[in-house]
Structure formats: C-alpha cells, structure tokens
Coordinates of C-alpha atoms (C1' of nucleotides) in Angstrom, one line a residue:
Chain A
M114 CA -90.2 -66.7 32.7
G115 CA -86.5 -67.5 33.4
E116 CA -86.2 -68.1 29.7
Q117 CA -87.6 -64.7 28.9
T118 CA -85.2 -62.9 31.2
R119 CA -82.3 -64.9 29.8
Y120 CA -83.0 -63.8 26.3
E121 CA -83.7 -60.2 27.3
E122 CA -80.2 -60.0 28.8
L123 CA -78.7 -61.4 25.6
I124 CA -80.6 -58.9 23.5
R125 CA -79.2 -56.1 25.7
Q126 CA -75.8 -57.3 24.9
F127 CA -76.6 -57.4 21.2
S128 CA -77.6 -53.8 21.4
A129 CA -74.5 -52.8 23.4
F130 CA -72.2 -54.5 21.0
G131 CA -72.6 -51.5 18.7
A132 CA -70.2 -49.6 20.9
V133 CA -67.5 -52.3 20.3
K134 CA -68.2 -52.2 16.6
R135 CA -67.9 -48.4 16.4
E136 CA -64.7 -48.5 18.4
M137 CA -63.2 -51.0 16.0
G138 CA -64.3 -48.8 13.1
R139 CA -62.5 -45.8 14.4
I140 CA -59.1 -47.3 13.9
L141 CA -59.7 -48.2 10.3
P142 CA -57.8 -46.1 7.6
G143 CA -59.8 -43.1 6.5
D144 CA -60.5 -44.3 3.0
C145 CA -61.3 -47.9 4.0
P146 CA -64.5 -48.0 6.0
S147 CA -65.8 -51.2 7.4
G148 CA -67.7 -52.2 4.3
S149 CA -64.5 -52.0 2.2
A150 CA -62.6 -53.8 4.9
A151 CA -65.0 -56.7 4.9
V152 CA -64.7 -57.1 1.1
L153 CA -60.9 -57.1 1.2
T154 CA -60.8 -59.5 4.1
L155 CA -63.2 -62.0 2.6
L156 CA -61.3 -61.9 -0.7
A157 CA -58.0 -62.5 1.1
R158 CA -59.5 -65.5 3.0
H159 CA -61.6 -67.1 0.3
G160 CA -59.7 -66.1 -2.9
D161 CA -61.2 -64.9 -6.2
M162 CA -65.0 -65.0 -6.5
R163 CA -68.0 -63.5 -8.2
M164 CA -70.2 -60.7 -6.9
S165 CA -73.0 -63.0 -6.0
R166 CA -70.8 -65.2 -3.9
L167 CA -69.3 -62.2 -2.1
A168 CA -72.8 -60.9 -1.4
E169 CA -73.6 -64.3 0.1
L170 CA -70.5 -64.2 2.4
L171 CA -71.3 -60.6 3.4
A172 CA -74.9 -61.5 4.0
V173 CA -76.1 -58.3 2.5
D174 CA -78.0 -57.5 -0.7
M175 CA -76.1 -57.5 -3.9
S176 CA -76.8 -53.8 -4.5
V177 CA -74.9 -53.1 -1.3
T178 CA -72.1 -55.4 -2.3
S179 CA -71.9 -53.7 -5.6
R180 CA -71.3 -50.3 -4.0
H181 CA -68.6 -51.6 -1.6
V182 CA -66.8 -53.4 -4.5
A183 CA -66.9 -50.3 -6.6
H184 CA -65.3 -48.4 -3.7
V185 CA -62.4 -50.7 -3.3
A186 CA -62.0 -51.1 -7.1
E187 CA -61.7 -47.3 -7.5
R188 CA -58.8 -47.4 -5.1
G189 CA -57.0 -50.2 -7.0
W190 CA -57.4 -52.8 -4.3
I191 CA -59.2 -55.3 -6.4
E192 CA -59.6 -56.0 -10.1
R193 CA -62.9 -57.0 -11.8
S194 CA -62.3 -59.2 -14.8
P195 CA -65.1 -60.7 -17.0
D196 CA -66.1 -64.3 -16.2
P197 CA -65.4 -66.3 -19.4
A198 CA -68.1 -68.8 -18.3
D199 CA -70.8 -66.3 -17.8
K200 CA -70.5 -62.9 -19.5
R201 CA -72.9 -61.4 -17.0
S202 CA -70.5 -62.0 -14.1
R203 CA -67.3 -60.5 -13.0
I204 CA -64.5 -62.2 -11.2
L205 CA -63.1 -60.2 -8.3
R206 CA -59.5 -60.5 -7.5
L207 CA -57.3 -58.8 -4.9
T208 CA -54.4 -56.8 -6.3
P209 CA -50.9 -56.5 -4.7
A210 CA -52.0 -53.1 -3.4
G211 CA -55.1 -54.8 -2.0
L212 CA -53.1 -57.4 -0.3
T213 CA -51.0 -54.7 1.3
Q214 CA -54.2 -53.0 2.5
V215 CA -55.4 -56.3 4.0
D216 CA -52.1 -56.6 5.9
E217 CA -52.5 -53.1 7.3
L218 CA -56.1 -53.8 8.3
S219 CA -55.0 -57.0 10.0
L220 CA -52.3 -55.2 11.8
R221 CA -54.6 -52.5 13.2
T222 CA -57.4 -54.7 14.3
T223 CA -55.1 -57.3 15.9
R224 CA -53.3 -54.5 17.7
I225 CA -56.5 -53.1 19.2
L226 CA -57.8 -56.5 20.3
A227 CA -54.5 -57.4 21.9
E228 CA -54.7 -54.2 23.8
R229 CA -58.4 -54.4 24.8
L230 CA -58.5 -58.1 25.5
S231 CA -55.1 -58.2 27.3
D232 CA -56.6 -59.9 30.4
W233 CA -58.6 -62.5 28.4
S234 CA -57.2 -66.0 28.3
D235 CA -56.8 -67.8 25.0
D236 CA -59.6 -70.1 26.0
E237 CA -62.0 -67.2 26.6
V238 CA -61.2 -65.6 23.2
G239 CA -61.8 -69.0 21.6
Q240 CA -65.1 -69.4 23.4
L241 CA -66.5 -66.1 22.3
T242 CA -65.3 -66.7 18.7
R243 CA -67.0 -70.1 18.7
L244 CA -70.3 -68.9 20.2
M245 CA -70.6 -66.0 17.9
A246 CA -69.9 -68.3 14.9
R247 CA -72.6 -70.6 16.2
L248 CA -75.0 -67.7 16.7
R249 CA -74.6 -66.6 13.1
A250 CA -75.1 -70.2 12.0
S251 CA -78.3 -70.5 14.0
F252 CA -79.7 -67.5 12.2
D253 CA -78.5 -68.6 8.8
D254 CA -80.0 -72.0 9.2
C255 CA -83.4 -70.6 10.0
R256 CA -83.2 -68.3 7.0
T257 CA -82.3 -71.0 4.5
A258 CA -84.9 -73.2 6.0
S259 CA -87.6 -70.7 5.4
V260 CA -86.5 -69.6 1.9
A261 CA -88.5 -72.5 0.3
P262 CA -86.6 -75.6 -0.6
G263 CA -84.8 -75.4 -3.9
T264 CA -84.3 -71.7 -3.9
T265 CA -80.8 -70.3 -3.7
G266 CA -81.0 -68.8 -0.3
N267 CA -77.9 -67.4 1.5
R268 CA -75.9 -70.3 2.9
P269 CA -73.5 -70.1 5.8
A270 CA -70.8 -70.8 3.3
D271 CA -68.2 -68.9 5.2
L272 CA -68.4 -71.2 8.2
P273 CA -65.3 -73.3 8.2
V274 CA -67.2 -76.2 9.8
L275 CA -66.7 -75.2 13.4
E276 CA -67.5 -78.0 15.9
Q277 CA -70.9 -77.5 17.4
T278 CA -69.3 -78.4 20.7
T279 CA -71.8 -79.1 23.3
R280 CA -74.7 -80.2 21.1
T281 CA -75.3 -81.7 17.8
P282 CA -77.4 -79.8 15.3
A283 CA -80.3 -82.1 16.0
Chain B
M239 CA -48.7 -66.1 15.0
G240 CA -51.4 -68.2 16.7
E241 CA -52.5 -65.1 18.6
Q242 CA -52.8 -63.1 15.3
T243 CA -55.0 -65.9 13.7
R244 CA -57.1 -66.1 16.8
Y245 CA -58.0 -62.4 16.8
E246 CA -58.6 -62.4 13.1
E247 CA -61.2 -65.1 13.4
L248 CA -62.9 -63.2 16.2
I249 CA -62.9 -60.1 14.0
R250 CA -64.5 -62.0 11.2
Q251 CA -67.3 -62.9 13.7
F252 CA -67.7 -59.3 14.7
S253 CA -68.2 -58.4 11.1
A254 CA -70.6 -61.2 10.5
F255 CA -72.7 -60.3 13.5
G256 CA -74.2 -57.5 11.5
A257 CA -76.4 -60.1 9.8
V258 CA -77.8 -61.2 13.1
K259 CA -78.4 -57.6 14.1
R260 CA -80.2 -56.8 10.9
E261 CA -82.3 -59.9 11.2
M262 CA -83.4 -58.8 14.7
G263 CA -84.1 -55.4 13.4
R264 CA -86.5 -56.7 10.8
I265 CA -89.0 -57.9 13.3
L266 CA -89.3 -54.6 15.1
P267 CA -92.6 -52.6 14.7
G268 CA -92.5 -50.1 11.7
D269 CA -92.4 -47.0 13.8
C270 CA -90.0 -48.3 16.4
P271 CA -86.5 -48.8 14.9
S272 CA -83.6 -50.1 16.9
G273 CA -82.6 -46.7 18.3
S274 CA -86.0 -46.1 19.8
A275 CA -86.3 -49.7 21.1
A276 CA -83.0 -49.2 22.9
V277 CA -84.2 -46.0 24.6
L278 CA -87.4 -47.7 25.8
T279 CA -85.7 -50.8 26.9
L280 CA -83.1 -48.9 29.0
L281 CA -85.7 -46.7 30.6
A282 CA -87.8 -49.8 31.5
R283 CA -84.7 -51.5 33.0
H284 CA -83.1 -48.6 34.8
G285 CA -86.1 -46.3 35.6
D286 CA -86.3 -42.5 35.1
M287 CA -83.1 -40.7 34.1
R288 CA -81.6 -37.7 32.5
M289 CA -80.5 -37.4 28.9
S290 CA -76.8 -37.5 29.8
R291 CA -77.2 -40.7 31.7
L292 CA -79.2 -42.3 28.9
A293 CA -76.4 -41.3 26.4
E294 CA -74.0 -42.9 28.7
L295 CA -75.9 -46.2 28.8
L296 CA -76.4 -46.1 25.0
A297 CA -72.7 -45.4 24.5
V298 CA -73.5 -42.9 21.8
D299 CA -73.1 -39.1 21.5
M300 CA -75.8 -37.1 23.2
S301 CA -76.9 -35.5 19.9
V302 CA -77.8 -39.0 18.8
T303 CA -79.6 -39.7 22.1
S304 CA -81.5 -36.5 21.6
R305 CA -82.8 -37.6 18.3
H306 CA -83.9 -41.0 19.5
V307 CA -85.6 -39.5 22.5
A308 CA -87.4 -37.0 20.4
H309 CA -88.7 -39.8 18.2
V310 CA -90.1 -41.8 21.1
A311 CA -91.5 -38.7 22.8
E312 CA -93.4 -37.8 19.6
R313 CA -95.1 -41.1 19.8
G314 CA -96.1 -40.6 23.4
W315 CA -93.9 -43.4 24.7
I316 CA -92.0 -41.2 27.1
E317 CA -92.4 -37.9 28.9
R318 CA -89.8 -35.3 29.4
S319 CA -90.3 -33.3 32.5
P320 CA -88.0 -30.5 33.7
D321 CA -85.5 -31.4 36.4
P322 CA -86.2 -29.3 39.5
A323 CA -82.5 -29.6 40.6
D324 CA -81.1 -28.4 37.3
K325 CA -83.2 -26.5 34.8
R326 CA -80.9 -27.4 31.9
S327 CA -81.8 -31.0 32.3
R328 CA -84.9 -33.0 31.6
I329 CA -86.1 -36.2 33.3
L330 CA -87.2 -39.0 31.0
R331 CA -90.0 -41.2 32.1
L332 CA -91.8 -44.1 30.4
T333 CA -95.5 -43.6 29.9
P334 CA -98.1 -46.4 30.1
A335 CA -98.1 -46.5 26.4
G336 CA -94.4 -46.7 26.4
L337 CA -94.5 -49.7 28.8
T338 CA -97.0 -51.4 26.5
Q339 CA -94.5 -50.8 23.6
V340 CA -91.7 -52.3 25.8
D341 CA -93.8 -55.4 26.3
E342 CA -94.4 -55.7 22.6
L343 CA -90.7 -55.4 21.9
S344 CA -89.8 -58.0 24.5
L345 CA -92.4 -60.3 23.1
R346 CA -91.1 -60.1 19.5
T347 CA -87.4 -60.3 20.3
T348 CA -87.9 -63.1 22.8
R349 CA -89.9 -65.0 20.3
I350 CA -87.4 -64.8 17.5
L351 CA -84.5 -65.8 19.8
A352 CA -86.5 -68.8 21.1
E353 CA -87.0 -69.8 17.5
R354 CA -83.5 -69.3 16.3
L355 CA -81.7 -70.6 19.4
S356 CA -84.0 -73.5 19.9
D357 CA -81.1 -76.0 19.9
W358 CA -79.0 -73.9 22.3
S359 CA -78.7 -75.1 25.9
D360 CA -79.4 -72.6 28.8
D361 CA -75.7 -72.8 29.6
E362 CA -74.7 -71.8 26.1
V363 CA -77.0 -68.8 26.0
G364 CA -75.6 -67.8 29.4
Q365 CA -72.0 -68.1 28.2
L366 CA -72.6 -66.0 25.1
T367 CA -74.4 -63.4 27.2
R368 CA -71.6 -63.3 29.8
L369 CA -68.8 -63.1 27.2
M370 CA -70.4 -60.3 25.3
A371 CA -70.9 -58.4 28.5
R372 CA -67.3 -58.9 29.3
L373 CA -66.2 -57.8 25.8
R374 CA -68.1 -54.6 26.2
A375 CA -66.6 -54.0 29.6
S376 CA -63.1 -54.6 28.3
F377 CA -63.6 -51.9 25.7
D378 CA -65.3 -49.5 28.1
D379 CA -62.5 -49.9 30.6
C380 CA -59.9 -48.9 28.1
R381 CA -61.9 -45.9 27.0
T382 CA -62.4 -44.5 30.5
A383 CA -58.7 -45.3 31.3
S384 CA -57.6 -43.2 28.3
V385 CA -60.0 -40.4 28.8
A386 CA -57.7 -38.7 31.3
P387 CA -58.3 -39.2 35.0
G388 CA -60.9 -36.9 36.4
T389 CA -62.9 -36.4 33.2
T390 CA -66.4 -37.7 32.9
G391 CA -65.8 -40.5 30.4
N392 CA -68.5 -43.0 29.6
R393 CA -68.7 -45.6 32.3
P394 CA -69.9 -49.2 31.9
A395 CA -72.7 -48.2 34.2
D396 CA -75.2 -50.6 32.7
L397 CA -73.1 -53.6 33.6
P398 CA -75.0 -55.3 36.5
V399 CA -71.7 -56.4 38.1
L400 CA -71.4 -59.7 36.2
E401 CA -68.8 -62.0 37.6
Q402 CA -65.5 -61.9 35.6
T403 CA -65.6 -65.7 35.9
T404 CA -62.2 -67.2 35.0
R405 CA -60.2 -64.1 35.8
T406 CA -60.0 -61.2 38.1
P407 CA -59.8 -57.8 36.4
A408 CA -56.2 -57.6 37.5
Chain C
dT209 C1' -88.4 -65.9 -18.8
dA210 C1' -84.8 -65.9 -15.2
dT211 C1' -80.4 -64.3 -13.5
dT212 C1' -76.2 -61.2 -12.7
dG213 C1' -75.0 -56.9 -11.7
dT214 C1' -75.6 -51.7 -11.5
dT215 C1' -77.8 -47.5 -10.2
dA216 C1' -81.3 -44.4 -8.1
dT217 C1' -83.8 -43.5 -4.0
dA218 C1' -84.8 -43.5 0.7
dC219 C1' -84.2 -44.7 5.6
dT220 C1' -81.5 -45.4 10.0
dC221 C1' -77.6 -44.7 12.8
dT222 C1' -73.7 -41.9 14.0
dA223 C1' -70.4 -37.9 14.9
dT224 C1' -69.0 -33.0 14.7
dA225 C1' -70.0 -28.4 15.2
dA226 C1' -72.8 -24.4 16.2
dC227 C1' -76.1 -22.7 19.3
dT228 C1' -79.4 -21.8 23.5
dA229 C1' -80.2 -21.9 28.2
dT230 C1' -78.6 -22.6 32.6
dA231 C1' -74.9 -23.4 36.3
Chain D
dT11 C1' -66.4 -20.2 31.8
dA12 C1' -68.4 -24.8 31.8
dT13 C1' -72.3 -28.0 31.2
dA14 C1' -77.1 -30.0 29.4
dG15 C1' -79.4 -30.4 25.6
dT16 C1' -81.0 -29.3 20.7
dT17 C1' -80.4 -28.9 15.8
dA18 C1' -78.0 -28.7 11.3
dT19 C1' -75.1 -31.1 8.4
dA20 C1' -72.5 -34.8 6.6
dG21 C1' -71.0 -39.7 6.0
dA22 C1' -71.6 -44.8 6.3
dG23 C1' -74.6 -49.0 5.8
dT24 C1' -78.6 -51.1 4.2
dA25 C1' -82.9 -52.4 1.4
dT26 C1' -86.2 -51.9 -2.5
dA27 C1' -87.1 -51.2 -7.1
dA28 C1' -86.1 -50.2 -11.8
dC29 C1' -82.9 -51.2 -15.3
dA30 C1' -79.3 -53.4 -18.6
dA31 C1' -77.0 -57.3 -20.4
dT32 C1' -76.8 -62.1 -20.7
dA33 C1' -78.4 -67.1 -20.0

DNA sequence: TATTGTTATACTCTATAACTATA
DNA sequence: TATAGTTATAGAGTATAACAATA
C-alpha cells in the first residue's frame, strides 16, 4: 500500500513536469522548437553521426527524426553528406551557423535555469540530474531487455556512464 | 563555467524525459489518453472542483482543460453540474464509473513503475519525487511572482506542502 | 530479403482568439 | 466592464505504414 502511494505521488510529478517543459520551450527562438533544439544539442555533444544513431539518442522513431533533421537542415544549421561506407546513410554535421545556434540555445536555457533555480544548491541540482538520468536508464534497460536478444533495440548510448550511486545495477 | 555545464546536463535530462513520458503513455487505455488521465486523477485526489481550479492544477490554459473535460464527460467518467453560487461555473464530479477508471489507471501506472524501478530503493524514489515537486514549485513561484501582484496567476495549489528539505524558500 | 531513410496520414497536446452567458 | 467557460483554428510532437534506394 505504501508502495502504491509512493509511486502515485511520483506519477503526479511526472504529469506536472509538463508545465516545466512548456515553460522552457517558451524561451526558445521562434524558428527553433524543442525538436530542432534537441537535434542540434546532441550533434554538438556527440559529434557527426548518422540518422539512425540520432534517432537512438533522441529515443523517437526515425520518421520523427527525419522531420526534425529536415527542419534544421533547411535553416542551414546542419549538413547532410552521403556516407561513403553505406550509400543509404547520410552523415549529419553541424555547420558554423549551427554551432552559433547551439550557443544561443545554451545561453537561453542556462539563463532561465539560473533564474528559476537560484535557491537550489549545487548538490541539489546534481541530485536531480543524476536521478533523472537513472530514471531514463531504468526505462531504457527494460526496453532493450524486452526487445528480444540480438535485435538492435535502442540503447541508452547517450548515458555518459553515470555512477549508480546508492545501488549497483544488480 | 561549472555552473553552465551543470545546467546543460540537467537540460539534457529534461529533454530525455520525454521518452519516459511516452513509455508511460503507451500503457494507458485506448480511450483514456494522458490528458484525460490527468483530469480524473486530480479529481480523485482533490475532490469536486470548478473548471478554473482544474485548469490551475493542470497548469494549462482553460481552453485545453475544457477539451479534456469534455472528453471524460462524454465517456461518463465525470458529471458537470451547475454551480448554484455562480451560474457561469460548473462543478466537476467523478462518477462511480470514473472512480473505476481511476483505479484502473492507478493499477497500470503503479505496475509499470514497480517493474521499471525494481532496483530503486524507497529512499531514491522519494528523493526523485521530492526534487521534481520542488522543481515545479521553483518554476511556479517565478511565474506568480512575475504575473504582477494582485493578478490571479496560477498557484502551485497542488503542492501538498512538501518540506523544502535542505533549504528554506528564502 | 533486410535495412536506411523519407513521406503521407492521423492523433494528442497546447495556445490564441472569438464568442456566449453571467457577474 | 470583467470573468467562466466553450469552440475554432493553428502549430508542435509523435507513431504507423507505405515507399525508395541500397546492402
């Protein structure tokens, strides 16, 4: 029973998180919605990559990735060059203009967080970051585990090996 | 510089949280999408209320609330009775069928969390819950603060007075 | 035959604005 | 005149399925 209640409270916070997400979205540049911002940010962090890898990092279907990528390509923020190793694939690369856009995004999001979380300690920000990373990992693990061994399921490839802190992954 | 990096990592987790949200959404009943589920859950938790109060708790525009409410009303999960005190308003109340639906939702969401978070300690679940609640409060506070004093901005009325733990709200 | 990527279609959530009824 | 709520419209994100090109 206590377990049930505990999860229900967590679920309520999941639902309420949408308000935070929307608030963050409001400060984005007009022609760079959250989908585009995610593409640019991941390319800046992980470097050049193929569509399929980006879809994996975004954890969305490749059709969705394709649309986001088309949007940022139209604005000159990325280039799509053919992959010499596999002519079906395209290599995505951030352009100088794209890098500028990434800096702008970083500036805006950092600014709003610094404002909203002004009374949070460094440790608290770190705790939330770590727990949310672990939450995603917990969901990813289950997904890959149920995809059937051998299949190319989505891996939590973005996770920079964050310590599991209190517990070992069993 | 370290502050910038810290926030950027948190933002990345915000973005990645969408995958968790979508995964949770997949296990909902076909005719009860997340918007409807949120309405039912809030009514079960807080009791009868008016549209405006529900919009406040959902932290979305009342036009959005109106649509969600219409959806659950069409399915017989809630009743809308006129407010004797103000004929413009309607009082929303969960029906027995609505309560059954809430139980079903609770069952499904609790089950998936118990599965995915099987290796989380009670303390870790509590920490994440508390930090996400505080995150929302931090964003809500700023919003009400900038709405201009006296205006009816959205209050964090859902927050069950969770302890601010490490720090006092200043 | 399987995989990479694109496109068409459809659904959900959201906000803005116009509108009705009541305060 | 201001507020509670509804509805119309538009924009963003996502998934499924059909399709093209290549492996």
